Coordinates of C-alpha atoms and ligand atoms in Angstrom, one line a residue:
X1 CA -7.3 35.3 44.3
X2 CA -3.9 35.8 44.5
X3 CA -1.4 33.2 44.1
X4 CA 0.0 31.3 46.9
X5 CA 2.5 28.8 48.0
X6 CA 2.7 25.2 49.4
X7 CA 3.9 26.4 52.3
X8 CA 0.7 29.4 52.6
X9 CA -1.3 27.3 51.8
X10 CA -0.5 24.7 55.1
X11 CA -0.4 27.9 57.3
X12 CA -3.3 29.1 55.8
X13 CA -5.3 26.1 56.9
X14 CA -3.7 25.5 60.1
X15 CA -4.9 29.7 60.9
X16 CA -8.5 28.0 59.9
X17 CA -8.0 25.2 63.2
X18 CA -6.8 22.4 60.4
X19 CA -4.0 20.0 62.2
X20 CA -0.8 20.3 60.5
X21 CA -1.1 16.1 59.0
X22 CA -4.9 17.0 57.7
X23 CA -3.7 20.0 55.7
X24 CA -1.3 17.8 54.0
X25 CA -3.0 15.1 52.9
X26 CA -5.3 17.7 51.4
X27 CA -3.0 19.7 50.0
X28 CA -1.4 16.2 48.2
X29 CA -4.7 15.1 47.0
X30 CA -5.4 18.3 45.1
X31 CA -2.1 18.0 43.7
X32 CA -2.7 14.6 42.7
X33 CA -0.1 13.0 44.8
X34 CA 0.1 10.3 47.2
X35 CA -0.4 10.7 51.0
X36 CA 3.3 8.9 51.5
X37 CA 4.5 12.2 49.6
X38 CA 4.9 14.5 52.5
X39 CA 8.4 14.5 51.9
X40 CA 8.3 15.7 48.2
X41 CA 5.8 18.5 50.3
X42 CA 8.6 19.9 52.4
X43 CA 11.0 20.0 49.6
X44 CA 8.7 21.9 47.3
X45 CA 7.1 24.1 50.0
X46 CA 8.3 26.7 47.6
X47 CA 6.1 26.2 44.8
X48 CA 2.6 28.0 43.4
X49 CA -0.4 26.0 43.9
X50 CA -1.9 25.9 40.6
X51 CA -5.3 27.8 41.1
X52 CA -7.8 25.1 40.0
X53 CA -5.6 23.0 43.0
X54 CA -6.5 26.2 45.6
X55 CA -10.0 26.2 45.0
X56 CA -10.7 23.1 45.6
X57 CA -7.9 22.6 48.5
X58 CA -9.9 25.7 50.1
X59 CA -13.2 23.5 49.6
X60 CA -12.0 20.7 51.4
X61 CA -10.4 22.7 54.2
X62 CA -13.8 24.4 54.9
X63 CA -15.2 20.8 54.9
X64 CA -12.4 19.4 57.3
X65 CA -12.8 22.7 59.3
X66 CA -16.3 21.5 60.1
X67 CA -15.3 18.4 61.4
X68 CA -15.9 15.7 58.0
X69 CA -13.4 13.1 58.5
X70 CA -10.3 13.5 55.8
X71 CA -10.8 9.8 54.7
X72 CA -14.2 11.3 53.5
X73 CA -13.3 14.4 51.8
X74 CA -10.0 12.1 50.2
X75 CA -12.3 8.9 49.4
X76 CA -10.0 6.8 51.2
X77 CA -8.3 5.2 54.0
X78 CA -5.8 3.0 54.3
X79 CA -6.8 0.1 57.0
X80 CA -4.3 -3.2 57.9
X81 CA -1.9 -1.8 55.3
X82 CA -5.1 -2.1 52.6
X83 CA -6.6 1.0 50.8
X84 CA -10.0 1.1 51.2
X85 CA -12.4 3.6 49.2
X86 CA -14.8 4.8 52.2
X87 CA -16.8 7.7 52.3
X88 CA -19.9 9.0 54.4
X89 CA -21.9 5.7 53.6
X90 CA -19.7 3.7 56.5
X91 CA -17.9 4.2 59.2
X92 CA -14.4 5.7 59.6
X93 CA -12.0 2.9 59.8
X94 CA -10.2 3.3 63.4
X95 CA -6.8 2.3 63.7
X96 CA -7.9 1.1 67.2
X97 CA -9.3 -1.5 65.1
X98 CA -6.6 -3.4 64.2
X99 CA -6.6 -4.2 67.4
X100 CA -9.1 -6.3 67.1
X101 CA -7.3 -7.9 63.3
X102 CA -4.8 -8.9 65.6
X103 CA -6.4 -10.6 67.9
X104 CA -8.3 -12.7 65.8
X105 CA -5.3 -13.5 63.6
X106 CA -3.6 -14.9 66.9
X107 CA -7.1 -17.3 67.9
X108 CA -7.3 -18.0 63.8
X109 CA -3.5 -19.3 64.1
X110 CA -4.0 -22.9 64.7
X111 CA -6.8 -23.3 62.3
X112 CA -7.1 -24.3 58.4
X113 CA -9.2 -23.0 56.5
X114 CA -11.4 -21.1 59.6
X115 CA -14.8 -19.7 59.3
X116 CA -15.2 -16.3 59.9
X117 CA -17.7 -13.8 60.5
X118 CA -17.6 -10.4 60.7
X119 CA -20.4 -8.6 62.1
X120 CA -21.8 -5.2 60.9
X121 CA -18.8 -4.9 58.5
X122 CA -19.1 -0.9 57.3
X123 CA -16.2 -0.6 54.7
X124 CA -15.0 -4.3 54.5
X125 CA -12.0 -3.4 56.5
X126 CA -11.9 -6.2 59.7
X127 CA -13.1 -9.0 56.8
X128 CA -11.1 -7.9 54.1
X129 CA -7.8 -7.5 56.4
X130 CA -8.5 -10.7 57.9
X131 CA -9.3 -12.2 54.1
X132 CA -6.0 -10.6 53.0
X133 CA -3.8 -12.0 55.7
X134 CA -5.6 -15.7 55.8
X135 CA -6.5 -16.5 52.1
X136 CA -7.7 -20.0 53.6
X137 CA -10.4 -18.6 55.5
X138 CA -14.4 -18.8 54.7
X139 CA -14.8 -15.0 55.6
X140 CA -18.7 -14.2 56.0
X141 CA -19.4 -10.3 56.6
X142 CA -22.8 -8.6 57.6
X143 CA -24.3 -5.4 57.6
X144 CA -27.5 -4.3 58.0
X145 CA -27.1 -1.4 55.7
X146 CA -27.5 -1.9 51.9
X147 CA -25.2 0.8 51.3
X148 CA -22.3 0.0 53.9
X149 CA -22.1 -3.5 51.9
X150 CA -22.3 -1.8 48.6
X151 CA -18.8 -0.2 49.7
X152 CA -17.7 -2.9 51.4
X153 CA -18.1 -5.6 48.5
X154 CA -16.7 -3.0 45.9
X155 CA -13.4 -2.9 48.3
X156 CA -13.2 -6.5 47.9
X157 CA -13.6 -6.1 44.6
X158 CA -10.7 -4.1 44.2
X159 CA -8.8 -6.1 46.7
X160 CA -9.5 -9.0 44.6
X161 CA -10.7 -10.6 47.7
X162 CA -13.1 -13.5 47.8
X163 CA -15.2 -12.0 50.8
X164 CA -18.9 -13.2 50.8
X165 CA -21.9 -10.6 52.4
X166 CA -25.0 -10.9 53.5
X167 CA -27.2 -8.0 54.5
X168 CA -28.7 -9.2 57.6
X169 CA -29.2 -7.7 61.1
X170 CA -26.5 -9.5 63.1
X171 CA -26.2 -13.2 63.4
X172 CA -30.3 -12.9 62.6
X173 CA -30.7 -15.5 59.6
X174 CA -27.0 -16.5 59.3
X175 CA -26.1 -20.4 59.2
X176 CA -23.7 -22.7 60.0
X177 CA -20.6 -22.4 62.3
X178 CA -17.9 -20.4 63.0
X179 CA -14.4 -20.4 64.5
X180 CA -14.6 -16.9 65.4
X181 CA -17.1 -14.2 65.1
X182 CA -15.6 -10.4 65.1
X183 CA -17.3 -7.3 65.3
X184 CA -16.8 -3.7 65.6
X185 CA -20.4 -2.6 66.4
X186 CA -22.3 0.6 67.3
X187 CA -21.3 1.3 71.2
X188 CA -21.7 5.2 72.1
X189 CA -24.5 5.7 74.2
X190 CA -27.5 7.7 72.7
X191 CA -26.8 10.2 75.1
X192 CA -23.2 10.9 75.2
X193 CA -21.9 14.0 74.1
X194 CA -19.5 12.2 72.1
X195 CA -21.6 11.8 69.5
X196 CA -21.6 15.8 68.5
X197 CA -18.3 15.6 67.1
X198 CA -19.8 12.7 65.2
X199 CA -22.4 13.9 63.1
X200 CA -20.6 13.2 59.5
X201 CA -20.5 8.7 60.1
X202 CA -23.5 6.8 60.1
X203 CA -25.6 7.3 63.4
X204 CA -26.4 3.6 63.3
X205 CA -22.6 2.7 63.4
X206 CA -22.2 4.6 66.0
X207 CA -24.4 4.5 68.7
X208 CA -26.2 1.8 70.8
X209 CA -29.3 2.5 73.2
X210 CA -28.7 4.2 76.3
X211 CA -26.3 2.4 77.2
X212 CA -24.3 1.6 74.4
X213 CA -24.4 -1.7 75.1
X214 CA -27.5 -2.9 73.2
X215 CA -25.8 -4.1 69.9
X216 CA -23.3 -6.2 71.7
X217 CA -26.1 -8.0 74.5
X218 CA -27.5 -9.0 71.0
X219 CA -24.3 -10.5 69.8
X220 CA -23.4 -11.9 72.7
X221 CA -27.0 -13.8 73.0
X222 CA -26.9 -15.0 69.4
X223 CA -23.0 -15.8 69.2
X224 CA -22.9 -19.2 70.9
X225 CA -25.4 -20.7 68.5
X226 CA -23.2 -20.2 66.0
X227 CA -19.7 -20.8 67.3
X228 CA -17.7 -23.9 67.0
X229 CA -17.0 -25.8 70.0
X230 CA -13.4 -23.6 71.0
X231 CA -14.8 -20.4 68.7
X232 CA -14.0 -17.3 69.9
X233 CA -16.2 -14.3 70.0
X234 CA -14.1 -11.0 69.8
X235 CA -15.6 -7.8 70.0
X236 CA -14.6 -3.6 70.3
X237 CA -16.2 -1.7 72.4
X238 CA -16.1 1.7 74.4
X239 CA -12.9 2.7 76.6
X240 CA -15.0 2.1 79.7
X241 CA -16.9 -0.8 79.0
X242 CA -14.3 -3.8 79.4
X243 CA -15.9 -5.0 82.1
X244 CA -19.1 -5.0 81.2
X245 CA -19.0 -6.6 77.9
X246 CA -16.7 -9.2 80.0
X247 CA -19.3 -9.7 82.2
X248 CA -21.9 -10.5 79.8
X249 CA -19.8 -12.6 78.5
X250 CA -19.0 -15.1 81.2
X251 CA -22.9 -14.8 82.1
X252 CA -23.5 -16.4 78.3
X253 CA -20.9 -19.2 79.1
X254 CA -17.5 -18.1 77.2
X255 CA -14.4 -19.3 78.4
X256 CA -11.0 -17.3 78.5
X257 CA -12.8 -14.0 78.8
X258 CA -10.2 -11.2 78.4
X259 CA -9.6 -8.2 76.7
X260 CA -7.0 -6.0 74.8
X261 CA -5.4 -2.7 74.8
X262 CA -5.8 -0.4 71.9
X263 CA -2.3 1.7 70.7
X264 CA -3.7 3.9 73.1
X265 CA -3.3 1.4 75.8
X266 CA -7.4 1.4 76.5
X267 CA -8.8 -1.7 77.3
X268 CA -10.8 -1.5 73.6
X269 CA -11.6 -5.7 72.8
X270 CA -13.1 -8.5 74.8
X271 CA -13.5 -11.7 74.1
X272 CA -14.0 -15.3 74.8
X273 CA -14.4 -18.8 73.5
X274 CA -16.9 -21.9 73.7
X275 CA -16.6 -24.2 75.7
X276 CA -14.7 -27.8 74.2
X277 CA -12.2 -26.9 71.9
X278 CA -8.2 -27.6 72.0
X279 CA -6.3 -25.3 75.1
X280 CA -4.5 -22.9 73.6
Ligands
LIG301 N1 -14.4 4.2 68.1 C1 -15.4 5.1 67.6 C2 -15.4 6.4 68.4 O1 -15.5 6.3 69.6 C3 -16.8 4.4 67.6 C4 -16.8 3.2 66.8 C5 -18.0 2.4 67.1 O2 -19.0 2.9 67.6 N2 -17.9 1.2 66.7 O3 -15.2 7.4 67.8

């Protein structure tokens, strides 16, 4: 093969459907740089990629060109400001998602030391962000999957943070109480065509019986048995499912039912809290 540039080697990629920011991180991980180095890219768009460095940047350009998510092919993604090691084992960490960090920060606010749960917890990222921002917390995360919490727990071990897990199917077999329960389950429906362009994450993080909404009537049913009296139960969801996971909600007996808008502005959590705790 001929030798080639920085710059080629971006157009090259982009000529193969790559976007423009996927071709970059690439490009910097074969060249054993940091994803915040895009700058040091433009300035040394000039130079010869080294051809060990094309080979395998081709490699993972076919891979992204067939639709493998780039925090697979790099091994990471950064989630709540934390690097997480993820790869096909778990679920792409959303930024939609800290959405839902937020949220639970703000309910969190007026506790000490709160108990959290975080329900079928993929990489770690919602109970390790959560862990990271309120060291005081008790924060209890659950998957089903043996190998989701094998990434998850050695992303806390890097994070040096004191996250417990339990591989369990949802509240199923989990005691005590909480002050909130989060989760981020599966909700695509079986049938929607969404789920082509999905085919690298973990089918059973993704979808939820035909309607989506299977995972989350499970929550929902189990989640007051295990909530404090005030607890909140915040959940994502689907872009068109607000009001249905609001609906279940207030037919379980929450409080406050609302939801929150995504950086996209879609209506992407709901939530509510028990009965009997402080206003707030
Ligand atoms: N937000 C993801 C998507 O639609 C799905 C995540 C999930 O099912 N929890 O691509």
């Amino acid at each position: 093969m001929p030798s080639i540039t920085l710059a080629q080697a971006l157009t090259q990629a982009q000529a193969e459907g790559l976007g423009r920011i996927d071709a970059q991180m690439l490009l910097l991980h074969v060249l054993g740089r940091a994803p915040t180095d895009r700058a040091w890219l433009l300035a040394h768009d000039g130079d010869t990629l080294p051809a060990a460095a094309m080979e395998q940047y081709a490699a993972l350009c076919a891979r992204r060109a067939k639709g493998e998510p780039v925090a697979y092919l790099l091994g990471r993604k950064e989630f709540w400001g934390l690097p997480l090691s993820v790869d096909a084992r778990v679920l792409d960490p959303r930024p939609d998602t800290e959405t839902l960090v937020a949220w639970a920060l703000e309910v969190l606010a007026t506790r000490a030391a709160p108990r959290v749960a975080d329900l079928g917890t993929g990489s770690g990222a919602i109970a390790l962000a959560l862990q990271h921002e309120r060291p005081d917390a008790q924060v209890l995360a659950v998957d089903a999957s043996a190998d989701a919490l094998a990434v998850a727990r050695a992303n806390a071990g890097q994070l040096g943070l004191p996250v417990r897990f339990i591989q369990g199917n949802w509240l199923h077999g989990v005691d005590g109480s909480f002050d909130a329960i989060v989760s981020n389950p599966p909700y695509i429906a079986a049938q929607d065509p969404h789920l082509a362009a999905l085919t690298h994450e973990p089918l059973s993080a993704l979808a939820s019986g035909a309607d989506g909404l299977e995972d989350i009537r499970t929550i929902v049913a189990q989640a007051p048995a295990r909530l404090a009296p005030g607890g909140w139960l915040l959940l994502e969801h689907g872009w068109d499912q607000a009001e249905a996971v609001q609906a279940l909600l207030r037919d379980a007996g929450f409080d406050q039912v609302q939801s929150r808008h995504d950086l996209a502005g879609i209506a992407r959590c709901s939530g509510g809290s028990m009965p009997g705790g402080a206003p707030q």
